[in-house]
Coordinates of C-alpha atoms in Angstrom, one line a residue:
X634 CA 78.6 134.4 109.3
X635 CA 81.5 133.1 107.2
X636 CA 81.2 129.8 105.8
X637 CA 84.9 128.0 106.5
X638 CA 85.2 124.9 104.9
X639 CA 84.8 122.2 108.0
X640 CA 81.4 123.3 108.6
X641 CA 81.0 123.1 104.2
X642 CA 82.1 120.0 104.6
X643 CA 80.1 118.3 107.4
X644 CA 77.0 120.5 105.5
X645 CA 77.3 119.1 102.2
X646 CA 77.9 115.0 104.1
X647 CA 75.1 115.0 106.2
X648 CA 72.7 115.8 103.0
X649 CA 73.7 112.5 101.8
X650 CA 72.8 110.8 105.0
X651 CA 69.2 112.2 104.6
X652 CA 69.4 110.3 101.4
X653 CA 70.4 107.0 103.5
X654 CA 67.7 104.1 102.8
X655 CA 66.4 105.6 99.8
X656 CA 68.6 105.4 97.2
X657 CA 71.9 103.4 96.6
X658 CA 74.7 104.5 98.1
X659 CA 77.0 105.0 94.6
X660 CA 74.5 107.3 93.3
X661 CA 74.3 110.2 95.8
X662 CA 76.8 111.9 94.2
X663 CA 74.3 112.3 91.3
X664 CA 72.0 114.0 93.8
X665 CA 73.9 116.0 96.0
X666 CA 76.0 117.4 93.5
X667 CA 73.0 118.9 91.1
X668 CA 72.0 120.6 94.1
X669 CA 75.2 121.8 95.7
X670 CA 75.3 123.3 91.6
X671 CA 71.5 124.4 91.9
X672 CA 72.1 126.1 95.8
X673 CA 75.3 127.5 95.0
X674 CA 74.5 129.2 91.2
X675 CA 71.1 130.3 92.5
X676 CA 72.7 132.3 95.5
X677 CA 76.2 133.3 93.3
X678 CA 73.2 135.0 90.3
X679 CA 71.0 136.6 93.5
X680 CA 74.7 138.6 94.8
X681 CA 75.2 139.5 91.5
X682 CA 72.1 141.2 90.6
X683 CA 72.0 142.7 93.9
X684 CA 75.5 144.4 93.1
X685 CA 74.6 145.4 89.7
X686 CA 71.1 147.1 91.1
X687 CA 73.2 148.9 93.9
X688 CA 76.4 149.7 92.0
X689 CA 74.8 150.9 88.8
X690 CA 71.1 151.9 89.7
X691 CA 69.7 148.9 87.9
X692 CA 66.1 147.6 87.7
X693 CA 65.7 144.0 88.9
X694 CA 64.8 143.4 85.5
X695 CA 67.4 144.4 84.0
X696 CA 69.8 143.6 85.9
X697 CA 68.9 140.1 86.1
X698 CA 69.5 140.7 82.0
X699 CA 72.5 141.9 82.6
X700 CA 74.2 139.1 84.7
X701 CA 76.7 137.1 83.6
X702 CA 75.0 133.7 83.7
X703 CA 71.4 132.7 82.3
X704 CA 69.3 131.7 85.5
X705 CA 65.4 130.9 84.8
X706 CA 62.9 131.1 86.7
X707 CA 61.9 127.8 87.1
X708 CA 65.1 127.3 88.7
X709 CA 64.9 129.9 91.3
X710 CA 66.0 128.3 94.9
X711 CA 62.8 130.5 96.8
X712 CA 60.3 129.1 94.2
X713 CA 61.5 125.3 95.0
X714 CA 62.0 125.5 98.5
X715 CA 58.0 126.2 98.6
X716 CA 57.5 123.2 97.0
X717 CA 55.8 120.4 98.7
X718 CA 54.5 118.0 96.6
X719 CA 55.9 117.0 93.3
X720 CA 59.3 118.5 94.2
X721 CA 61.1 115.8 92.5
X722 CA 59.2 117.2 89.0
X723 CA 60.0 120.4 89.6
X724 CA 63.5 119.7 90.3
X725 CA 63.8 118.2 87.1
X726 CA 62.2 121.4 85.7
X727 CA 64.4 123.3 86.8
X728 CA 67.7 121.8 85.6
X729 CA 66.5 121.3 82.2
X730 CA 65.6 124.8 82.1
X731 CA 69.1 125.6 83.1
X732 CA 69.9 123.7 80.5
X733 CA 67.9 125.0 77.6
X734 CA 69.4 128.8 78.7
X735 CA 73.0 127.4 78.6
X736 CA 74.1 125.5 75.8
X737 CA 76.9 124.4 77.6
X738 CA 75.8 122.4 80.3
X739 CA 73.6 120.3 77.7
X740 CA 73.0 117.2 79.6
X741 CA 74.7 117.5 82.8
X742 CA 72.0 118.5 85.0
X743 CA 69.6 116.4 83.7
X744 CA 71.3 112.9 83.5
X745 CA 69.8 112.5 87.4
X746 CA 65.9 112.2 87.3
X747 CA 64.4 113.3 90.9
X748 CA 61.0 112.9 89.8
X749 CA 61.0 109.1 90.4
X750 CA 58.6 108.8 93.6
X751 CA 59.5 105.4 94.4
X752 CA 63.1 106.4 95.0
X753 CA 62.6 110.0 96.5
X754 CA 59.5 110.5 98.3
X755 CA 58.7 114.1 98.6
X756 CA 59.4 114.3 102.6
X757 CA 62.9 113.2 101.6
X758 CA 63.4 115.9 98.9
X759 CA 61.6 118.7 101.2
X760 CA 63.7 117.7 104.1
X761 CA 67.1 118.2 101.6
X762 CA 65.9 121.4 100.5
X763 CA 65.6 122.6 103.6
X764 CA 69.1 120.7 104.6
X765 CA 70.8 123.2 101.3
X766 CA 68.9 126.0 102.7
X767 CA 70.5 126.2 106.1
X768 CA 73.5 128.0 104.6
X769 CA 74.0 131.1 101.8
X770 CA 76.8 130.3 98.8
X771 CA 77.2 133.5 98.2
X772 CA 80.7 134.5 97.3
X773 CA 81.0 137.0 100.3
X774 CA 79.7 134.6 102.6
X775 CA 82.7 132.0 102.0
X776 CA 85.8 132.2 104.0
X777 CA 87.6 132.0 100.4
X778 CA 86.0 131.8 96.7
X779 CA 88.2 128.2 96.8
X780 CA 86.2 126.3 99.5
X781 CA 83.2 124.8 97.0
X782 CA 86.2 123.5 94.9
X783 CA 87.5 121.9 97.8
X784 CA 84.8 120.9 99.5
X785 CA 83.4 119.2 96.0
X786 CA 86.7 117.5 96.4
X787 CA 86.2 115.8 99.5
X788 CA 82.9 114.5 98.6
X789 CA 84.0 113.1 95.8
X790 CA 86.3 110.7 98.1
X791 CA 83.7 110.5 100.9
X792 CA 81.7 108.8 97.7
X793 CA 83.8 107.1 96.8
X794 CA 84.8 105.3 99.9
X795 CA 81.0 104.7 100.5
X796 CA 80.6 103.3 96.8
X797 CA 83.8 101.2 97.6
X798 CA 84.9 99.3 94.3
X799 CA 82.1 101.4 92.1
X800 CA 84.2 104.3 93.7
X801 CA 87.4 103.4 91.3
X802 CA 85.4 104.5 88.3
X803 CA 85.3 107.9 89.4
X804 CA 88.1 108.6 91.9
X805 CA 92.0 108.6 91.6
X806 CA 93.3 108.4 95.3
X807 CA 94.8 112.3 95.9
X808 CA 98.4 110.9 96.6
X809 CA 98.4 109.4 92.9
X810 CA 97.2 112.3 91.3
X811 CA 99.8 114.4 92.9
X812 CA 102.4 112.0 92.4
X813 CA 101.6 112.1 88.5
X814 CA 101.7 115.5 87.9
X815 CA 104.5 116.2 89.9
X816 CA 106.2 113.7 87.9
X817 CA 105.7 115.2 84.2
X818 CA 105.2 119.0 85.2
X819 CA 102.6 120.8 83.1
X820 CA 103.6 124.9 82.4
X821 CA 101.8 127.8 81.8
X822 CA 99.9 128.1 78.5
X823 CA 100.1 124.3 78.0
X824 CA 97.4 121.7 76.9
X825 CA 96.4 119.4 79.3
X826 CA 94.1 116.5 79.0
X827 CA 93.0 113.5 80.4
X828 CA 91.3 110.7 78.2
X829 CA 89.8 108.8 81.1
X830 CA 88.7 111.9 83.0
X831 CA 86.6 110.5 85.7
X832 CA 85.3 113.0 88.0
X833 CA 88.2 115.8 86.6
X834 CA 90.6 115.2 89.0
X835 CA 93.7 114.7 87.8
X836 CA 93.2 117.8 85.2
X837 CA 92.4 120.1 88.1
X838 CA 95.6 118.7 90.3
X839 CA 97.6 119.6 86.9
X840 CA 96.0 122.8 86.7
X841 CA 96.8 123.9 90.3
X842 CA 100.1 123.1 89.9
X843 CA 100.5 125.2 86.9
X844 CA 98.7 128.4 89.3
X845 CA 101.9 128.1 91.7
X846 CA 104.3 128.4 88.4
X847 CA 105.4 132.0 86.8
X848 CA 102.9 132.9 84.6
X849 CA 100.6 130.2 85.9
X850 CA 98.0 133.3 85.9
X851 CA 96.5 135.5 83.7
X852 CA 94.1 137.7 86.2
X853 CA 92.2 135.5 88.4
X854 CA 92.1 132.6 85.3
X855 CA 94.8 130.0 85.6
X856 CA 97.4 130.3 82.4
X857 CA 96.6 126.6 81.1
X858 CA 94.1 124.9 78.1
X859 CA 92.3 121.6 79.7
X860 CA 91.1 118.7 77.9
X861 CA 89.0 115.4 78.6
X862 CA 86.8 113.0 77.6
X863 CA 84.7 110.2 79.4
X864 CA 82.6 107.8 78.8
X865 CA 80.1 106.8 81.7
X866 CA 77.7 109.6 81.2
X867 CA 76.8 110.2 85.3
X868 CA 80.5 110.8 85.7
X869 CA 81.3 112.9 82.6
X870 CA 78.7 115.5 84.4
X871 CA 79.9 114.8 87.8
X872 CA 83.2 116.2 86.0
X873 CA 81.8 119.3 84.2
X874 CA 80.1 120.5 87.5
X875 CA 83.9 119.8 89.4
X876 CA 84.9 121.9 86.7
X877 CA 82.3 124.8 86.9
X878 CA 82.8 125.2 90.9
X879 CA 86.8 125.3 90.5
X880 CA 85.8 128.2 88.1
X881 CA 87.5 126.2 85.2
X882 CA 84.8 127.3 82.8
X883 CA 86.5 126.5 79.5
X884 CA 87.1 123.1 80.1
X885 CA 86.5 121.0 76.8
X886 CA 85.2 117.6 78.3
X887 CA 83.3 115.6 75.8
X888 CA 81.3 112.2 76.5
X889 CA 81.8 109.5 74.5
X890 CA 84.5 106.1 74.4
X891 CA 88.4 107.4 74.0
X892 CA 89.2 104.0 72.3
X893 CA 86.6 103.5 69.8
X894 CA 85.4 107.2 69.4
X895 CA 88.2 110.0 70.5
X896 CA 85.9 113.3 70.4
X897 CA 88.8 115.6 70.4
X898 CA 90.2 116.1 66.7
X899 CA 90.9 119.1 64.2
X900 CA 90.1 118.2 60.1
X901 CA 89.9 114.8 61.3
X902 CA 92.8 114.4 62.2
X903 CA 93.8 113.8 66.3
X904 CA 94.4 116.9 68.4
X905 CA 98.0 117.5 70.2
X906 CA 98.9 117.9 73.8
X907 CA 101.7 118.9 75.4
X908 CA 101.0 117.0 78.6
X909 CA 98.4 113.8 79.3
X910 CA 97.8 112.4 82.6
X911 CA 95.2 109.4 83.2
X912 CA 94.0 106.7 85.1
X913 CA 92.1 104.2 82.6
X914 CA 90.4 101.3 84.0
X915 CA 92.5 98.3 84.3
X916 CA 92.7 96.0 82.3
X917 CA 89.3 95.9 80.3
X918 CA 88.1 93.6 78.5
X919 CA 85.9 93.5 74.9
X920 CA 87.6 96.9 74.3
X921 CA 87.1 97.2 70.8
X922 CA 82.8 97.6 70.4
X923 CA 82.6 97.6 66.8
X924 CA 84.1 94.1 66.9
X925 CA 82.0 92.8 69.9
X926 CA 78.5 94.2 68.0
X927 CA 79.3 92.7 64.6
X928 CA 80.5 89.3 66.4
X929 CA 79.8 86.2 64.0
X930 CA 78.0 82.7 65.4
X931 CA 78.4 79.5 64.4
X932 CA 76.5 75.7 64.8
X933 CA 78.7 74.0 67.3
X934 CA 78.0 70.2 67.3
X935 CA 74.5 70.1 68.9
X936 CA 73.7 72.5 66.3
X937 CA 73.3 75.4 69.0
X938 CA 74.6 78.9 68.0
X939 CA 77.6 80.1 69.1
X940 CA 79.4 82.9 68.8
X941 CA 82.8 83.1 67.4
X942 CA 85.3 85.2 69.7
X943 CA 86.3 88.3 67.5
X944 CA 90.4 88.0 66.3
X945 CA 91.2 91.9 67.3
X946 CA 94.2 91.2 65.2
X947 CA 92.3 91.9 61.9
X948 CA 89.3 93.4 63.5
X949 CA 90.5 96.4 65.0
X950 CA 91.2 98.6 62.6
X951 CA 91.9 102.4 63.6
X952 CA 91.6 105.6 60.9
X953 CA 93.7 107.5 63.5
X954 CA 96.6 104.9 63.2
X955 CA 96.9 105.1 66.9
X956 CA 98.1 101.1 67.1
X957 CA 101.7 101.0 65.4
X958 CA 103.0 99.4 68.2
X959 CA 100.5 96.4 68.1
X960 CA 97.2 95.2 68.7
X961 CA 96.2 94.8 72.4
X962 CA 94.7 91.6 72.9
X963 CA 90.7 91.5 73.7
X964 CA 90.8 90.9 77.5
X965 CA 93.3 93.9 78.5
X966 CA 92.8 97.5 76.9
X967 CA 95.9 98.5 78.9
X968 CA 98.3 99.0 76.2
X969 CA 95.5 100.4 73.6
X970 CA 94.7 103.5 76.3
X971 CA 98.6 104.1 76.5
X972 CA 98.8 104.1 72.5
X973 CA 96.0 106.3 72.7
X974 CA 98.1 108.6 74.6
X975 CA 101.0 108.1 72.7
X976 CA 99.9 109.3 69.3
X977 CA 97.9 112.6 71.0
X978 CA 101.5 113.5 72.3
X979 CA 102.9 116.7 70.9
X980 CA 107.1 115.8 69.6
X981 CA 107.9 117.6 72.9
X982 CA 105.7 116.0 75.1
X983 CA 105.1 114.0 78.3
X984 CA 102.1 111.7 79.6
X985 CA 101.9 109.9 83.3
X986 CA 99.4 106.5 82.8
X987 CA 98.6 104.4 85.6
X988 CA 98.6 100.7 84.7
X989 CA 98.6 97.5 86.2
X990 CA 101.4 96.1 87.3
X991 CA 100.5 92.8 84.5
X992 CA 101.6 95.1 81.7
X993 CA 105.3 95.5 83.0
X994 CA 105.9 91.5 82.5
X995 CA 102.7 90.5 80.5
X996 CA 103.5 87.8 77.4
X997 CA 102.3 87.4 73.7
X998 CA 101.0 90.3 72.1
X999 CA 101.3 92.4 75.0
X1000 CA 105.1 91.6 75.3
X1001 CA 105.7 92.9 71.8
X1002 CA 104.1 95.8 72.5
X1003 CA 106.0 96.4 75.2
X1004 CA 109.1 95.6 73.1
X1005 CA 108.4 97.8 70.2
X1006 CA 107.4 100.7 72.9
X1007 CA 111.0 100.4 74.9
X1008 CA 113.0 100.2 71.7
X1009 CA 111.5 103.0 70.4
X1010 CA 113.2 105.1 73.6
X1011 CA 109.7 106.7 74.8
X1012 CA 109.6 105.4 78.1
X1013 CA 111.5 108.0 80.6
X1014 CA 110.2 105.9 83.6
X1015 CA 108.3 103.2 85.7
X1016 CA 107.4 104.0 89.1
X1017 CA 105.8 101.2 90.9
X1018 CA 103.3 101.4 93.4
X1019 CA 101.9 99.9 96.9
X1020 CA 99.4 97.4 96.9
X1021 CA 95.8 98.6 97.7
X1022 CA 95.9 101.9 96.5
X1023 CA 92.8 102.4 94.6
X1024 CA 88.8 102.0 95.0
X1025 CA 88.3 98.9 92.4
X1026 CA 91.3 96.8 93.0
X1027 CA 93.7 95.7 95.5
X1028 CA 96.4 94.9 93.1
X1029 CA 99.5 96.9 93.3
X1030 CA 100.0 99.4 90.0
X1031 CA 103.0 101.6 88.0
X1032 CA 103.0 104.9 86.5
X1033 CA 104.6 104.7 83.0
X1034 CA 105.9 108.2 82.1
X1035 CA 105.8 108.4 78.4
X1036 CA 108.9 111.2 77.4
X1037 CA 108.8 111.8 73.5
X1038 CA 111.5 114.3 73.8
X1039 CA 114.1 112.7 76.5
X1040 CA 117.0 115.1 77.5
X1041 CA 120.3 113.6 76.4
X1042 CA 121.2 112.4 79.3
X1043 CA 118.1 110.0 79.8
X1044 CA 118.3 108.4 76.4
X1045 CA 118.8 104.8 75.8
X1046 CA 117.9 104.5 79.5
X1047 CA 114.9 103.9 81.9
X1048 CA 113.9 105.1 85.6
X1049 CA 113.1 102.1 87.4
X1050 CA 111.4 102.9 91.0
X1051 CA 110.4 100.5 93.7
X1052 CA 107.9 102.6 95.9
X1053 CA 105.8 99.7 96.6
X1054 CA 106.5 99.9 100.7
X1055 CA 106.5 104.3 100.7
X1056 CA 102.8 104.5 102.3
X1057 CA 100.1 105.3 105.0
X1058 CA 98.8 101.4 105.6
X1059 CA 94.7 102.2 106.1
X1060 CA 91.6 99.5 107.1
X1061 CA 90.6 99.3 103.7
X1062 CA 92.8 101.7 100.9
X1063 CA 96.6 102.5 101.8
X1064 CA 97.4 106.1 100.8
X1065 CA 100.2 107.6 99.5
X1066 CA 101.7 110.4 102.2
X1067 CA 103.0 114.1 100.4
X1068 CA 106.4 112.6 102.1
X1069 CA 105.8 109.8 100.2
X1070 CA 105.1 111.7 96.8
X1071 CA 108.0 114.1 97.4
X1072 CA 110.7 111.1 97.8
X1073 CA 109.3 109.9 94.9
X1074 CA 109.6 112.8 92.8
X1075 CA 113.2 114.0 94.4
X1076 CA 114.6 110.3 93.3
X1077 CA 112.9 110.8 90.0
X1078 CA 114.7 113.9 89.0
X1079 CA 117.8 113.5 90.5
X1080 CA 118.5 110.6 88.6
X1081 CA 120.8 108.6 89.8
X1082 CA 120.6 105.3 92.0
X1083 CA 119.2 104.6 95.0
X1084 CA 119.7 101.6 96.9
X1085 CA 116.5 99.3 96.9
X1086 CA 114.5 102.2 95.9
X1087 CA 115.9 103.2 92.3
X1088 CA 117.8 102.6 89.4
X1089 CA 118.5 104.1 86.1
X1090 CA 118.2 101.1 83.8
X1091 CA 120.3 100.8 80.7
X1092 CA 117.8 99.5 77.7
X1093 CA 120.7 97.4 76.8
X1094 CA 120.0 95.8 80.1
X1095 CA 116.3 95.4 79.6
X1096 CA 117.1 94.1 76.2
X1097 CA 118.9 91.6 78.2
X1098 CA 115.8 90.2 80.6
X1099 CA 113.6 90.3 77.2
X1100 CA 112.2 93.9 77.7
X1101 CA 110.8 92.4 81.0
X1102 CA 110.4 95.3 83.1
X1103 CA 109.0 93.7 86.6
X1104 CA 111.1 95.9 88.8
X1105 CA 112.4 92.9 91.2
X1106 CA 114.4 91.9 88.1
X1107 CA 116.4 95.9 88.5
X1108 CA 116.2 96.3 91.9
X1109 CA 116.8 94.3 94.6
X1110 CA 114.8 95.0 98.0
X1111 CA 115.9 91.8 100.0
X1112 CA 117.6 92.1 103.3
X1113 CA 120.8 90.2 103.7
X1114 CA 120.4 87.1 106.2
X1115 CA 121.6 87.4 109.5
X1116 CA 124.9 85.4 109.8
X1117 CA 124.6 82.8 112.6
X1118 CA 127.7 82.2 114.9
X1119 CA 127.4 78.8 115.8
X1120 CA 129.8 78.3 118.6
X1121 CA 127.6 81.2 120.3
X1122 CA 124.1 79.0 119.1
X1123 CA 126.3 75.9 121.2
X1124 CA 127.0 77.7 123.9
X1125 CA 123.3 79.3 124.6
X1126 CA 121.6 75.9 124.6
X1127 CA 123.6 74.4 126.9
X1128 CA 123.3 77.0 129.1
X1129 CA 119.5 76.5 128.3
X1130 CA 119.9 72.8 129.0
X1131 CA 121.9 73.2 132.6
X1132 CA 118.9 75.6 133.5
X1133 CA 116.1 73.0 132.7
X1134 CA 118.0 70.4 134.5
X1135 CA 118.0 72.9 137.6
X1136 CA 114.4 73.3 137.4
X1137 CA 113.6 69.8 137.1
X1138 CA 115.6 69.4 140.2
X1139 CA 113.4 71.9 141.9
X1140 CA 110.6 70.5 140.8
X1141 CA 111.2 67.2 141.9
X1142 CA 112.0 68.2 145.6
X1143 CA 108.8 70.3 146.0
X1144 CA 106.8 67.2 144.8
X1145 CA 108.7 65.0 147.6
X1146 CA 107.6 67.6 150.5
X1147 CA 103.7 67.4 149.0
X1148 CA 104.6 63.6 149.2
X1149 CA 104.0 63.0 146.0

């Protein structure tokens, strides 16, 4: 029977329900997705060993030599689901072993331990092998090879609205992502990368939207180079597995703190894109480890240690030069991640950034930032958003598109956007509609106003307000009061007045026949 991908879906959720009560709710992605990877390789190597013994006359043992991916037999889904006791070890025997026969997936199976009893009893992890076994992931029993990919999607959301804040760490709301790259329009044979990956969204969203361009495909591969890098370990392998089942093998995702420590450079030097989408968390603070380890302490006056907040003015100091616009202050690495992405900008290049909406109007060092980054004629456009959009914050955000290259006919001006009431209201996130995203996009790139929804902006203008750019200041969404006519306001309440006095009238007689 052909898997379709409601029944995946409902599948793959109700394995994290058996999980309910025994671990934390934010970490059953770590779980279920090594063994959706586990299920779906075992049964994807079994079809194609079968083939190659029926197509070409091959032993089992040589054809199991011959296929294309390295599967041991430790791992081997009809050894574990025998298991029952010590499952958990085994488990963890078998994705290291996966591990130890492909290089490349060097610590993403093994960041989640199963072994650990007091979490997972053994009933628990024989009851979700059997849950995985129910169905075959076998290419020829899926409605389309594109179903894991998507279904891998929707868990990641269903996680993340069970995690609920945690969630933001891992998950950019689907409307946001599509909103982005819509926005800067990555092409065929482009690099793409993302230097706050998450979970990989955002560079598969680019990714499928270079498939539906000409030339988005070479064969079955899409025509386009991705790049990321992340630095919370679970979800850096949460993002190479998202990556591996949308059959974007060649993804270069590396693990490791964009700020302090960018992994992705060529004779040390930082390596170009030609497009850059992210999310960054907002506003983070202490952003700069080397000068939160080497802090300083002093006696204060009791003769107590203390230690001496770092001055990331002369602290941070960069080799890649990525901070000519200015040092971010300590509490907000907003400005720092979009520098980050301005330097790894090819000369013809674009990059979408979600910020908080604080860094549009934000003071001090952050103001001259801002300053240096709108005279410098980089910034092709702010779109602001709702209010509760994302996981970790309720706060409304913009997406600053970063334009290195404008046309002629955008220079020495700005793209100012007020979407902030353009969405699905919800119980706990709003949502940003495909209506929503496509007036959005159609605004953007017809450029030219639109009342109370956009404006191109001069920079002489923005010069003007102090290289403020809070969007009330450009464009006005107040309705105009409703003119009052007095004489009719007169009129109504004395015809109010006569009424009462014809009740009280009524009133009074209907008392006098109750004699009262």
């Amino acid at each position: 029977m052909t898997l379709k991908l409601d029944t995946l879906e409902s599948w793959l959720w109700e394995s994290a329900n058996i999980l309910r009560g025994s671990i934390d709710s934010s970490d059953f992605k770590n779980y279920i997705f090594g063994l959706l990877f586990l299920k779906r390789t075992n049964d994807t190597f079994e079809e194609e060993v079968e083939n190659l013994m029926a197509e070409d006359g091959m032993s089992r043992e040589d054809a199991e030599e011959d296929a294309y991916f390295n599967f041991p037999q430790e791992a081997r889904w009809d050894n574990l689901k025998k298991k029952t006791e010590n499952i958990g070890v085994a488990l963890d025997k078998a994705f290291a072993a996966i591990e130890r026969d492909n290089t490349s997936l060097e610590g993403v199976l093994t960041t989640t331990k199963f072994g650990d009893k007091e979490k997972l009893s053994d009933d628990v992890l024989q009851r979700l092998l059997r849950h995985f076994n129910t169905h075959s992931l076998r290419n020829q029993d899926l409605e389309s090879p594109h179903i894991l990919g998507d279904a891998y999607e929707y868990l990641i959301k269903q996680f993340a609205d069970d995690a609920g804040k945690k969630g933001g760490e891992f998950y950019t709301p689907r409307g946001v992502v599509q909103l982005i790259v819509q926005l800067i329009k990555p092409q065929p044979r482009q690099k793409v990368y993302d230097p706050t990956m998450g979970s990989g969204g955002m560079l598969i969203e680019a990714a499928n939207y270079v498939a539906e361009q000409p030339d988005g495909k070479v064969g079955k591969n899409v025509n386009v180079s991705l790049y990321g890098q992340e630095k919370n370990l679970g979800t850096w392998a949460i993002g190479k597995l998202n990556m591996l089942l949308h059959n974007f093998v060649d993804a270069d995702l590396r693990k490791g703190d964009t700020l302090v420590n960018p992994r992705h450079t060529e004779d040390n030097q930082l390596m170009l894109f030609d497009r850059v989408v992210a999310n960054p968390p907002f506003s983070l603070g202490e952003w700069w480890t080397p000068a939160e380890v080497a802090q300083e302490t002093k006696l204060d006056k009791n003769g107590k240690e203390k230690k001496v907040t770092p001055d990331y003015k002369t602290k941070v100091t960069d080799r890649y030069g990525r901070f000519q616009y200015g040092i971010p202050p300590r509490g907000y690495a907003d400005f720092a991640f979009l520098q980050h992405m301005v330097a790894v900008l090819k000369q013809d290049g674009k990059a979408g950034v979600v910020l908080p909406h604080g860094t549009l109007f934000r003071g001090s060092s952050e103001g001259k930032i801002r300053k240096a980054l709108i005279k410098a004629d980089i910034i092709e456009g702010i779109i602001g958003l709702p209010a509760k959009l994302f996981y970790n914050t309720g706060i409304p955000a913009a997406i600053w598109i970063i334009n290195k290259n404008k046309p002629a006919d955008r220079k020495g001006k700005m793209a100012i956007i007020d979407a902030s009431n353009g969405f699905k209201e919800g119980k706990n996130q709003n949502e940003l509609l495909e209506t929503n995203v496509a007036k959005i996009v159609e605004a953007y790139y017809a450029y030219t106003d639109v009342k109370k929804f956009m404006r191109v902006v001069p920079i002489e203008d923005i010069k003007e307000n102090d290289y403020n750019l809070n969007i009330s200041r450009y464009i006005d969404t107040t309705e105009p009061e409703v003119e009052v006519d007095l004489k009719q306001v007169k009129v109504k309440l004395q015809e109010l007045e006569e009424r009462e006095k014809e009740i009280d009238s009524r009133l009074k007689s209907y008392l006098q026949e109750l004699g009262i």
